[in-house]
Coordinates of C-alpha atoms and ligand atoms in Angstrom, one line a residue:
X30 CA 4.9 -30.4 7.4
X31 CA 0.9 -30.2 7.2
X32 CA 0.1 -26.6 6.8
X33 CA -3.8 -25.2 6.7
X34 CA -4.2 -23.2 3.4
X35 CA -3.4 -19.9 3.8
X36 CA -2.0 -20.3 7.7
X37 CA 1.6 -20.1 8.7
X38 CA 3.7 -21.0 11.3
X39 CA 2.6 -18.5 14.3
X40 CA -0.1 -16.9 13.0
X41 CA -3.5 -16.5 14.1
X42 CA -6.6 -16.4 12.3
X43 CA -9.1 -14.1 14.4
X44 CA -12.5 -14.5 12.7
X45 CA -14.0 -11.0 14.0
X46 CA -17.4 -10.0 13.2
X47 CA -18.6 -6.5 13.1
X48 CA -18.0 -5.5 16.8
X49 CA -14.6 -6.0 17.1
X50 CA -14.1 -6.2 20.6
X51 CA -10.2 -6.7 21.3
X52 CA -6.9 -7.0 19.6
X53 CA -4.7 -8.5 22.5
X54 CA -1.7 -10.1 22.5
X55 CA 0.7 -7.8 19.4
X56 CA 3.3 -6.5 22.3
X57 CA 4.4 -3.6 20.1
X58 CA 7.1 -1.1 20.7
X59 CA 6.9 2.1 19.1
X60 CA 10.0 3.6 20.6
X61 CA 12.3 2.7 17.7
X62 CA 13.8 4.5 14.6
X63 CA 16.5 1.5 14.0
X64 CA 17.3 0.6 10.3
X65 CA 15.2 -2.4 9.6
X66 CA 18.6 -5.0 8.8
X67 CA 19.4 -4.5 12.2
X68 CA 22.6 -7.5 13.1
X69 CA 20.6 -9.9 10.8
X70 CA 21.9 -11.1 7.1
X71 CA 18.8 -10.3 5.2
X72 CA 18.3 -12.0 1.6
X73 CA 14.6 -10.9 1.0
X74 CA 14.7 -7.1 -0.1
X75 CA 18.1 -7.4 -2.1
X76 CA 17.1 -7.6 -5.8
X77 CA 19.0 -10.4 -8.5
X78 CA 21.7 -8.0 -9.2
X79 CA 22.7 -7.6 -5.4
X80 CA 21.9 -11.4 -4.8
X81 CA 24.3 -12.0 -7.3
X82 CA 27.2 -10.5 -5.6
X83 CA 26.0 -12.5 -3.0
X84 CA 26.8 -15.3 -4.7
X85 CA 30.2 -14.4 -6.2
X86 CA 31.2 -13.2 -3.0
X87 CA 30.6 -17.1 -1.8
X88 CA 32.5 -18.3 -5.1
X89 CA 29.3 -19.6 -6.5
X90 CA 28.6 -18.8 -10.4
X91 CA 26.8 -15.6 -11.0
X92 CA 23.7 -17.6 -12.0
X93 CA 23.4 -19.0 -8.7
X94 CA 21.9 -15.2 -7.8
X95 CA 19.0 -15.5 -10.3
X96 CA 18.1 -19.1 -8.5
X97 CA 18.3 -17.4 -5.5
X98 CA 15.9 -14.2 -6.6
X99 CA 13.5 -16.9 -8.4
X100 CA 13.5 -18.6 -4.9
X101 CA 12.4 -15.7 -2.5
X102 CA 10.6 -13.3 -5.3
X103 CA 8.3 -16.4 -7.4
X104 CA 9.0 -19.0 -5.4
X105 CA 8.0 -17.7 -2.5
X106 CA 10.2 -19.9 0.0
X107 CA 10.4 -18.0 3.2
X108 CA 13.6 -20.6 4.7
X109 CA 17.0 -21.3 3.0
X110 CA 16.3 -24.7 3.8
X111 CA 13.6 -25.0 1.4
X112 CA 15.4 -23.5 -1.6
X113 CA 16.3 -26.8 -3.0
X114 CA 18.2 -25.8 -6.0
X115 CA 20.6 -24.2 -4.4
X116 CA 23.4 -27.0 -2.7
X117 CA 23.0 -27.9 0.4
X118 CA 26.4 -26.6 1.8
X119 CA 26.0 -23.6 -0.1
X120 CA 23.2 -23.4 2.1
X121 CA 24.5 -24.6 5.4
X122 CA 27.6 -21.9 4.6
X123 CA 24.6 -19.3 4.5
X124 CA 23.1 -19.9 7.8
X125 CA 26.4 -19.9 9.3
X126 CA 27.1 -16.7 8.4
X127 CA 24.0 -15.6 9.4
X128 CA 22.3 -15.4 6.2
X129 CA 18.5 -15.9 6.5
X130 CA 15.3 -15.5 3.9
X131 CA 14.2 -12.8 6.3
X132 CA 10.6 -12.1 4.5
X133 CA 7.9 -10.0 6.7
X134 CA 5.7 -12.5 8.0
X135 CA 1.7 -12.3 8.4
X136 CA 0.9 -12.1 12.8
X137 CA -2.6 -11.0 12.8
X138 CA -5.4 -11.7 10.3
X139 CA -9.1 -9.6 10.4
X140 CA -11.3 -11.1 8.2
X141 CA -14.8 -8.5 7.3
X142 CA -18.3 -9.9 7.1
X143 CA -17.4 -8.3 3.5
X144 CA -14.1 -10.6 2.4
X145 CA -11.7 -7.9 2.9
X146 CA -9.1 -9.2 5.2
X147 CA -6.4 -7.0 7.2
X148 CA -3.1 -8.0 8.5
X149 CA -0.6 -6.9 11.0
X150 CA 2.5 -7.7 9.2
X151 CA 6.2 -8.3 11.2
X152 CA 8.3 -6.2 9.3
X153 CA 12.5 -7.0 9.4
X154 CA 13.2 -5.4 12.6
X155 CA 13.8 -7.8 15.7
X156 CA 11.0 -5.4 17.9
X157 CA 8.0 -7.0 16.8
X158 CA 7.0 -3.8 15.7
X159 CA 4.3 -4.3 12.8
X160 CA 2.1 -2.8 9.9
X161 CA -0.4 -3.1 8.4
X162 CA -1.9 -4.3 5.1
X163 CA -5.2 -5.2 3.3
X164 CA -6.6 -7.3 1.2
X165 CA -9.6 -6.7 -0.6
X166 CA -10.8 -9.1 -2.8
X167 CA -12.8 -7.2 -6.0
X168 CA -11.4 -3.9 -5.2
X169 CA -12.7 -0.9 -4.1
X170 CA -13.5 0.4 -7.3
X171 CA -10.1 2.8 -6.2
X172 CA -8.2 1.1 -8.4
X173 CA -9.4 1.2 -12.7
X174 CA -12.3 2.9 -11.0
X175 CA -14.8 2.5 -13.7
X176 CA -15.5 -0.9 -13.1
X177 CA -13.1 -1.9 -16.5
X178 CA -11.8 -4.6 -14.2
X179 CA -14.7 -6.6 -13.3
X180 CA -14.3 -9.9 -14.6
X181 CA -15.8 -14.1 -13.2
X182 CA -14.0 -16.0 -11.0
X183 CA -15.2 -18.8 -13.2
X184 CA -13.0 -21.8 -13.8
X185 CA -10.1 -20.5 -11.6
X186 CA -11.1 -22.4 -8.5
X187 CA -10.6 -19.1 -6.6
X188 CA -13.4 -17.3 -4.6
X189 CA -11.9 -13.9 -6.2
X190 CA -11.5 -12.7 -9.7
X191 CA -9.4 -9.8 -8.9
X192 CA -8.5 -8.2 -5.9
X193 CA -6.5 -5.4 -4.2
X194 CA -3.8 -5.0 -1.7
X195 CA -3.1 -1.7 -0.1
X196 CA 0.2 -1.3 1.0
X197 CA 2.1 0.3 4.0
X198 CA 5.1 2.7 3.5
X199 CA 5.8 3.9 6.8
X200 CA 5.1 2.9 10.4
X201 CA 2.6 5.8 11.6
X202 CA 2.9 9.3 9.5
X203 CA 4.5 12.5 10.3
X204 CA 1.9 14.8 7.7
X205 CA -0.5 14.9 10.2
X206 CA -4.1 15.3 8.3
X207 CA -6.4 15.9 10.8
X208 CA -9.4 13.5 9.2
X209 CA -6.9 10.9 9.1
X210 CA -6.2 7.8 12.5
X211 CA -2.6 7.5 11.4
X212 CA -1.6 10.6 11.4
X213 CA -2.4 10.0 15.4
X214 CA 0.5 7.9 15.6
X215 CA 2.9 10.1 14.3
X216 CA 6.0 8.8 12.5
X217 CA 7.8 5.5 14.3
X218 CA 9.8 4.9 11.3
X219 CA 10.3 4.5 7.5
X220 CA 9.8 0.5 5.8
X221 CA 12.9 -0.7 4.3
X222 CA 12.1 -2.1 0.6
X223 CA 12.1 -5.4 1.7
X224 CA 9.1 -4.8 4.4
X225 CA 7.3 -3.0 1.7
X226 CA 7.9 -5.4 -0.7
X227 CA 7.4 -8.4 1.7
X228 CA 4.0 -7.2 2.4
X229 CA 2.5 -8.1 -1.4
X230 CA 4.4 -11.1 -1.8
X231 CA 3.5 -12.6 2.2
X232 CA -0.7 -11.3 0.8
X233 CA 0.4 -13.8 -2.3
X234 CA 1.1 -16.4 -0.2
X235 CA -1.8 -16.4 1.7
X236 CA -4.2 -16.4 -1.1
X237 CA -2.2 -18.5 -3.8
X238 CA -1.8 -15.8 -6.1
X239 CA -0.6 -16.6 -9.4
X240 CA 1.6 -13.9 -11.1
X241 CA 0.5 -13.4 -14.4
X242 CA -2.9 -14.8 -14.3
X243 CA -4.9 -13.4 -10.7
X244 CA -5.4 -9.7 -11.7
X245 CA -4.0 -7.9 -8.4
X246 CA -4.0 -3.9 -8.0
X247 CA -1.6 -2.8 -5.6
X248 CA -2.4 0.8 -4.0
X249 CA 0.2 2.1 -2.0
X250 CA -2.6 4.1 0.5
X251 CA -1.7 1.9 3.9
X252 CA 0.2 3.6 6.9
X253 CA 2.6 6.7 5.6
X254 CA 3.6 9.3 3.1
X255 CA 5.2 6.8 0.5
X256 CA 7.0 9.8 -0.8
X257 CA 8.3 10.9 2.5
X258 CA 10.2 7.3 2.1
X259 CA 11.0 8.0 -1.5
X260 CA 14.0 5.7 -2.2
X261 CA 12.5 2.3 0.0
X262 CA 9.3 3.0 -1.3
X263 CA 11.2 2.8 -5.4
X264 CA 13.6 -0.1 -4.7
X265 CA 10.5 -2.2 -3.3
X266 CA 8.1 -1.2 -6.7
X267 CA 11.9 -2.4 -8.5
X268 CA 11.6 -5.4 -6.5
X269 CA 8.0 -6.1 -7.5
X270 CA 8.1 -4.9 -11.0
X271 CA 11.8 -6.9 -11.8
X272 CA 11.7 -10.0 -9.4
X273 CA 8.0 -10.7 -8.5
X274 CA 7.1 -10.2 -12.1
X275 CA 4.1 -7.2 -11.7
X276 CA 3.1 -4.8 -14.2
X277 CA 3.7 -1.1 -13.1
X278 CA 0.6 -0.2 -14.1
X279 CA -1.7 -2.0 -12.3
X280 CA 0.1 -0.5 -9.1
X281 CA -1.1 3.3 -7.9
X282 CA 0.8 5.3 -5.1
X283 CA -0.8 7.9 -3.6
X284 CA 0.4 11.3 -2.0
X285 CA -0.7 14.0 -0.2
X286 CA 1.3 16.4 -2.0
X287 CA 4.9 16.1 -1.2
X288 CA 6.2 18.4 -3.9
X289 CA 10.0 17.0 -4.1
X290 CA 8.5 13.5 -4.2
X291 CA 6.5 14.1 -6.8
X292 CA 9.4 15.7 -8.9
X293 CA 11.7 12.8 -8.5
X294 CA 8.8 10.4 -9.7
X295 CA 8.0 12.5 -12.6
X296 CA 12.2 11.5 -13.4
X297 CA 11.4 7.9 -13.4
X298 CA 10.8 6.1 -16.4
X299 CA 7.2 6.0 -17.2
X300 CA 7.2 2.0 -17.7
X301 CA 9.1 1.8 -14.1
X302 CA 6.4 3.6 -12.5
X303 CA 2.9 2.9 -10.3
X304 CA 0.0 5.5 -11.5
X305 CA -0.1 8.8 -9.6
X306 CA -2.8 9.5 -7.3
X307 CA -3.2 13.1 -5.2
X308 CA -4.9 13.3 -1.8
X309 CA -6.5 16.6 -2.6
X310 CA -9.3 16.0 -0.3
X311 CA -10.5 20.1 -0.5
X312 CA -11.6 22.7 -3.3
X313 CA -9.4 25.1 -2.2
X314 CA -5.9 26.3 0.1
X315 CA -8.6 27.7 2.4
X316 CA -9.8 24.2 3.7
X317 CA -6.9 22.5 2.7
X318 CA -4.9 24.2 4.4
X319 CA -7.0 23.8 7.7
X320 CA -7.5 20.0 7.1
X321 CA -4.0 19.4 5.8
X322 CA -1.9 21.4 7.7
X323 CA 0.9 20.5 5.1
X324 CA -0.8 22.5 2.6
X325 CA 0.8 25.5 4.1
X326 CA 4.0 24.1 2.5
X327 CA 2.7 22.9 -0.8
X328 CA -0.5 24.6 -1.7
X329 CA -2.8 23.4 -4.6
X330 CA -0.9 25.4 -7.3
X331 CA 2.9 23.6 -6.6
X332 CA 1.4 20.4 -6.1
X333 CA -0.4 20.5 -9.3
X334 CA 3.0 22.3 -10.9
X335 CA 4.8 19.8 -9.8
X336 CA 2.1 16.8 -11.3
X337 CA 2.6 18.8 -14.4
X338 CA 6.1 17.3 -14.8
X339 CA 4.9 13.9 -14.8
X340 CA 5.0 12.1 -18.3
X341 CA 1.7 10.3 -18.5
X342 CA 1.6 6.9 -20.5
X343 CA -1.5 7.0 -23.0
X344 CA -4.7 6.6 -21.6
X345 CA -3.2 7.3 -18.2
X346 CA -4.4 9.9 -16.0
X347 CA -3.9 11.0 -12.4
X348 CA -6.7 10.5 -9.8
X349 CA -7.5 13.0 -7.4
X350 CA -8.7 11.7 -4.2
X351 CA -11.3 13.4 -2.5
X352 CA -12.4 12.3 1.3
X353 CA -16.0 13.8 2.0
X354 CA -16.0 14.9 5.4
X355 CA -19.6 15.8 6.5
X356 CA -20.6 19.6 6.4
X357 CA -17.2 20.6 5.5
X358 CA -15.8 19.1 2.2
X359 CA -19.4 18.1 0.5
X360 CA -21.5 21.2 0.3
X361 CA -22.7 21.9 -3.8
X362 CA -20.3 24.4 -3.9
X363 CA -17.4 22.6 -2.7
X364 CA -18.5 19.9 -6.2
X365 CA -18.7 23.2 -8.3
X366 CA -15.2 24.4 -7.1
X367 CA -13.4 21.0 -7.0
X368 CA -14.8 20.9 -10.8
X369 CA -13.2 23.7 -11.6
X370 CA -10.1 23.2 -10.2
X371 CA -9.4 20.1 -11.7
X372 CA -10.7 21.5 -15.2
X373 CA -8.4 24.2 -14.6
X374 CA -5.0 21.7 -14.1
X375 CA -5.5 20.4 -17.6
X376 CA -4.7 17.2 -16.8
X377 CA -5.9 14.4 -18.2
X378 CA -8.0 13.4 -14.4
X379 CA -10.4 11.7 -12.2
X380 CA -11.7 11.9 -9.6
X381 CA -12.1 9.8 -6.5
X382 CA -14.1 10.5 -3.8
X383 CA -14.0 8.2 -0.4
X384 CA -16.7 8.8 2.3
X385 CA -15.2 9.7 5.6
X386 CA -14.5 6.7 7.3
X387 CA -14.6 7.4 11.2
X388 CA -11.8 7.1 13.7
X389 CA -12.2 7.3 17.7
X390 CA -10.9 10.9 18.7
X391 CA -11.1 12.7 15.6
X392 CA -14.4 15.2 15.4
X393 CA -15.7 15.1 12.0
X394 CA -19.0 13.4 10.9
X395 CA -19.5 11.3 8.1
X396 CA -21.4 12.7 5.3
X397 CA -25.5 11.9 4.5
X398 CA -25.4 9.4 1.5
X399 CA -27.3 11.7 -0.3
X400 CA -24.8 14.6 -0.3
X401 CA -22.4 12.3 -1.2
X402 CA -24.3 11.0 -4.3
X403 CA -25.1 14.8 -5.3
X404 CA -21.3 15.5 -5.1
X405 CA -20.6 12.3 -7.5
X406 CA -23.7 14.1 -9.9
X407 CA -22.2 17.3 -9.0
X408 CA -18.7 16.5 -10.6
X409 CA -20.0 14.1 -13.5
X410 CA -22.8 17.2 -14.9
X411 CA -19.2 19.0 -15.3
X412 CA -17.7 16.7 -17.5
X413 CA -15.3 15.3 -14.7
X414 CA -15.1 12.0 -14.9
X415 CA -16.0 10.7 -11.0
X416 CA -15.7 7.5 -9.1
X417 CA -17.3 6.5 -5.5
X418 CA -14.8 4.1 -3.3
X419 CA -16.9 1.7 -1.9
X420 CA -15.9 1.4 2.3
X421 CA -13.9 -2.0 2.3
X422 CA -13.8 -3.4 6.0
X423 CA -14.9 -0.9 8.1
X424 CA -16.4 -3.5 11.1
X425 CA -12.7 -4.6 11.4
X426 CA -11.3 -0.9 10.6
X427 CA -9.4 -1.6 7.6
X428 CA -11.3 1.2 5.4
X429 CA -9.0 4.4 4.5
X430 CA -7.7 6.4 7.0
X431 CA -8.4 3.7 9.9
X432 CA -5.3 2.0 9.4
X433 CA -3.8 2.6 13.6
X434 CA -6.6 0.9 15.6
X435 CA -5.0 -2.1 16.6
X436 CA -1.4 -0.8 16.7
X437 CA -2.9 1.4 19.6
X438 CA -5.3 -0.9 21.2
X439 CA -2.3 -3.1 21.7
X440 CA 0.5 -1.1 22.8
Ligands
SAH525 N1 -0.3 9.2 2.8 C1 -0.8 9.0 1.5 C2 -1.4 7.6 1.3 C3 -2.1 6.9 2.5 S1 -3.6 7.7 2.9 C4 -1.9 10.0 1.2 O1 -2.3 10.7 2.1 O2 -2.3 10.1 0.0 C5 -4.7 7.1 1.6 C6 -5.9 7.9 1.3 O3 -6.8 7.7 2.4 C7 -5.7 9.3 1.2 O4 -6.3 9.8 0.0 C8 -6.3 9.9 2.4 O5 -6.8 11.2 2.1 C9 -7.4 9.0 2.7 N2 -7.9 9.0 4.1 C10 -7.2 9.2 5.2 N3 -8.0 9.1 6.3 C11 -9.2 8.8 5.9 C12 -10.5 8.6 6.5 N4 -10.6 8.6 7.8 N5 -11.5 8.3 5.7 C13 -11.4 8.2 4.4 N6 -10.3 8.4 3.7 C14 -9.2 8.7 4.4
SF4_526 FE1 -0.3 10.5 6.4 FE2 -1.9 10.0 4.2 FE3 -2.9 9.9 6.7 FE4 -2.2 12.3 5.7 S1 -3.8 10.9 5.0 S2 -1.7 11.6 7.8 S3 -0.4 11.7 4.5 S4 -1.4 8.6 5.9

């Protein structure tokens, strides 16, 4: 079948330009909290060791699981049909049992006047309920954050030399910031490994990325508290890490301070793990409290305690994210407290800080370029190392923190 790069069966390529007028036609329901199998035979999310029993199960070799993982995870084939080295009643015995590839599949695409594209993505449930997930092709500067990564596209026939994909863990949030558009939604339910996982490797797809040679950062900073989904959000960096072949370490999650989550991922085995990154977003309980009401819970001090714990691989450090929000989070003093704070963890640390990015119905104001550049001096006269995010697609509201527009507009 004739396929346009990068298009699939059923989607749609919307070419929006700044004003982005409408987002029609994704029914969504939101009313749902079903597990994300449902009555369908799912093969994409199991990893080679379940596939495997799979396999056996169907009194096939136990080798036939590791053709089958190679097929969905590198492969990329998104039908049982196309997995050719697999028999063909082995195949036909599959589908009648109601066995199907089942990976999230790309509906929407919003392409930026600045390359970044965002995607609403079908997830495994039969609702048509989606997420979303972004693609930003040279990064944000979120990701090394000291601009270690740039690099030529030269002589790869690709318009990118690296790029970044930021990655949902839930569908809405239940942490409720109140600087934050997805918080708005609330929580509509947790991502099964698979739809988290499905996400990166449908992104892949679409852009012909080659494991082991594109450099991709993946920042878990979409929709939802990852660690509020701790054991999807694992089993899907498994998945990546084991069966789509990525390095750990050029994957950061990011977490607004749930204190249990971050003690079970300071249990994980350090070569197992993403890079830890803290939405800390205030220089003290006062205003964090106020602007993240889940501060109240886990203050500064536990969440820090708890960071403590985690066994840092060398030249690794944590990155503390910082969201200016105009009048209350940039002010001089705010840079001399946050400097002190962080000097204070003693942590091997950066900093990242991320203009307010605006959202209908939420009253803060973005702050003046120039406090935001004194903030960056601020920090860096203290000795703490400091990094601006640049916005990435903010005319089709794919920057941080906007991640709910369409999922509302088209409700
Ligand atoms: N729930 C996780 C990860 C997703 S949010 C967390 O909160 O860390 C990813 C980042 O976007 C967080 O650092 C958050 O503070 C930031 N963010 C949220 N809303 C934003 C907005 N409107 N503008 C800029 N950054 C925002
Ligand atoms: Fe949830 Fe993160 Fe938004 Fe807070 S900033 S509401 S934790 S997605």
């Amino acid at each position: 079948m004739f396929r346009l790069p990068g298009l699939h069966e059923g989607e749609k390529c919307s070419m929006l330009g700044p004003a982005v007028t409408s987002h029609n036609s994704q029914l969504i329901r939101l009313d749902t909290n079903s597990p994300a199998e449902g009555s369908r035979r799912l093969l994409f999310g199991l990893d080679a060791v379940s596939l495997t029993a799979r396999m056996v199960e169907e009194g096939e070799p136990a080798w036939r699981g590791r053709q089958l993982a190679e097929a969905i995870y590198r492969q990329r084939f998104t039908s049982l049909e196309e997995i050719t080295t697999l028999p063909k009643q082995l195949r036909q015995r599959l589908a009648a049992e109601g066995w199907e590839v089942g990976r999230p599949r790309i509906v929407q695409v919003f392409q930026s006047v600045d390359g970044t594209e965002r995607y609403l993505v079908q997830g495994q449930t039969e609702d048509r309920q989606t997420v979303e997930t972004v693609w930003m092709p040279e990064g944000d500067d979120g990701e090394t954050g000291d601009g270690s990564d740039l690099d030529t596209a030269e002589g790869t026939g690709k318009s990118w030399s690296r790029a970044t994909i930021c990655v949902s863990s839930q569908v809405g949030c239940a942490v409720n910031c109140q600087f934050c558009l997805t918080a708005k939604l609330g929580l509509q339910r947790n991502l099964s490994a698979g739809e988290i996982a499905g996400q990166v490797v449908a992104v892949f797809d679409r852009h012909g990325v080659e494991v082991g040679r594109d450099r991709v950062n993946l920042v878990f900073m979409g929709m939802g508290e990852p660690f509020l989904n701790y054991d999807n959000f694992m089993a899907a960096v498994r998945l990546l890490v084991e069966e789509v072949g990525l390095s750990p370490q050029r994957m950061t999650v990011s977490t607004s301070g749930i204190v249990p989550g971050i003690e079970r991922f300071a249990e994980e085995p350090a070569e197992a793990r993403p890079k830890l990154a803290i939405s800390l977003n205030a220089p003290n309980d006062v205003v964090r409290s106020e602007i993240m009401p889940i501060n109240r819970k886990w203050p500064i001090e536990a969440v820090v305690d708890a960071v403590r714990q985690v066994r840092l691989r060398t030249r690794e450090r944590i990155t503390f994210e910082y969201v200016l929000l105009g009048g209350v989070t940039d002010r001089p003093e705010h840079a001399a407290e946050v400097a002190r704070l962080v000097r204070r963890t003693g942590l091997p640390a950066k900093v990242n800080l991320i203009a307010w990015n605006p959202g209908p119905g939420i009253a803060y104001t973005m702050p003046q370029p120039e406090a935001v550049e004194a903030f960056r001096r601020a920090l860096a006269a203290e000795g703490v190392p400091v990094y601006l995010r640049r916005p990435r697609g903010r005319d089709i509201y794919a920057a941080c923190g906007q991640l709910k527009r369409t999922v509302e507009d088209s409700a």
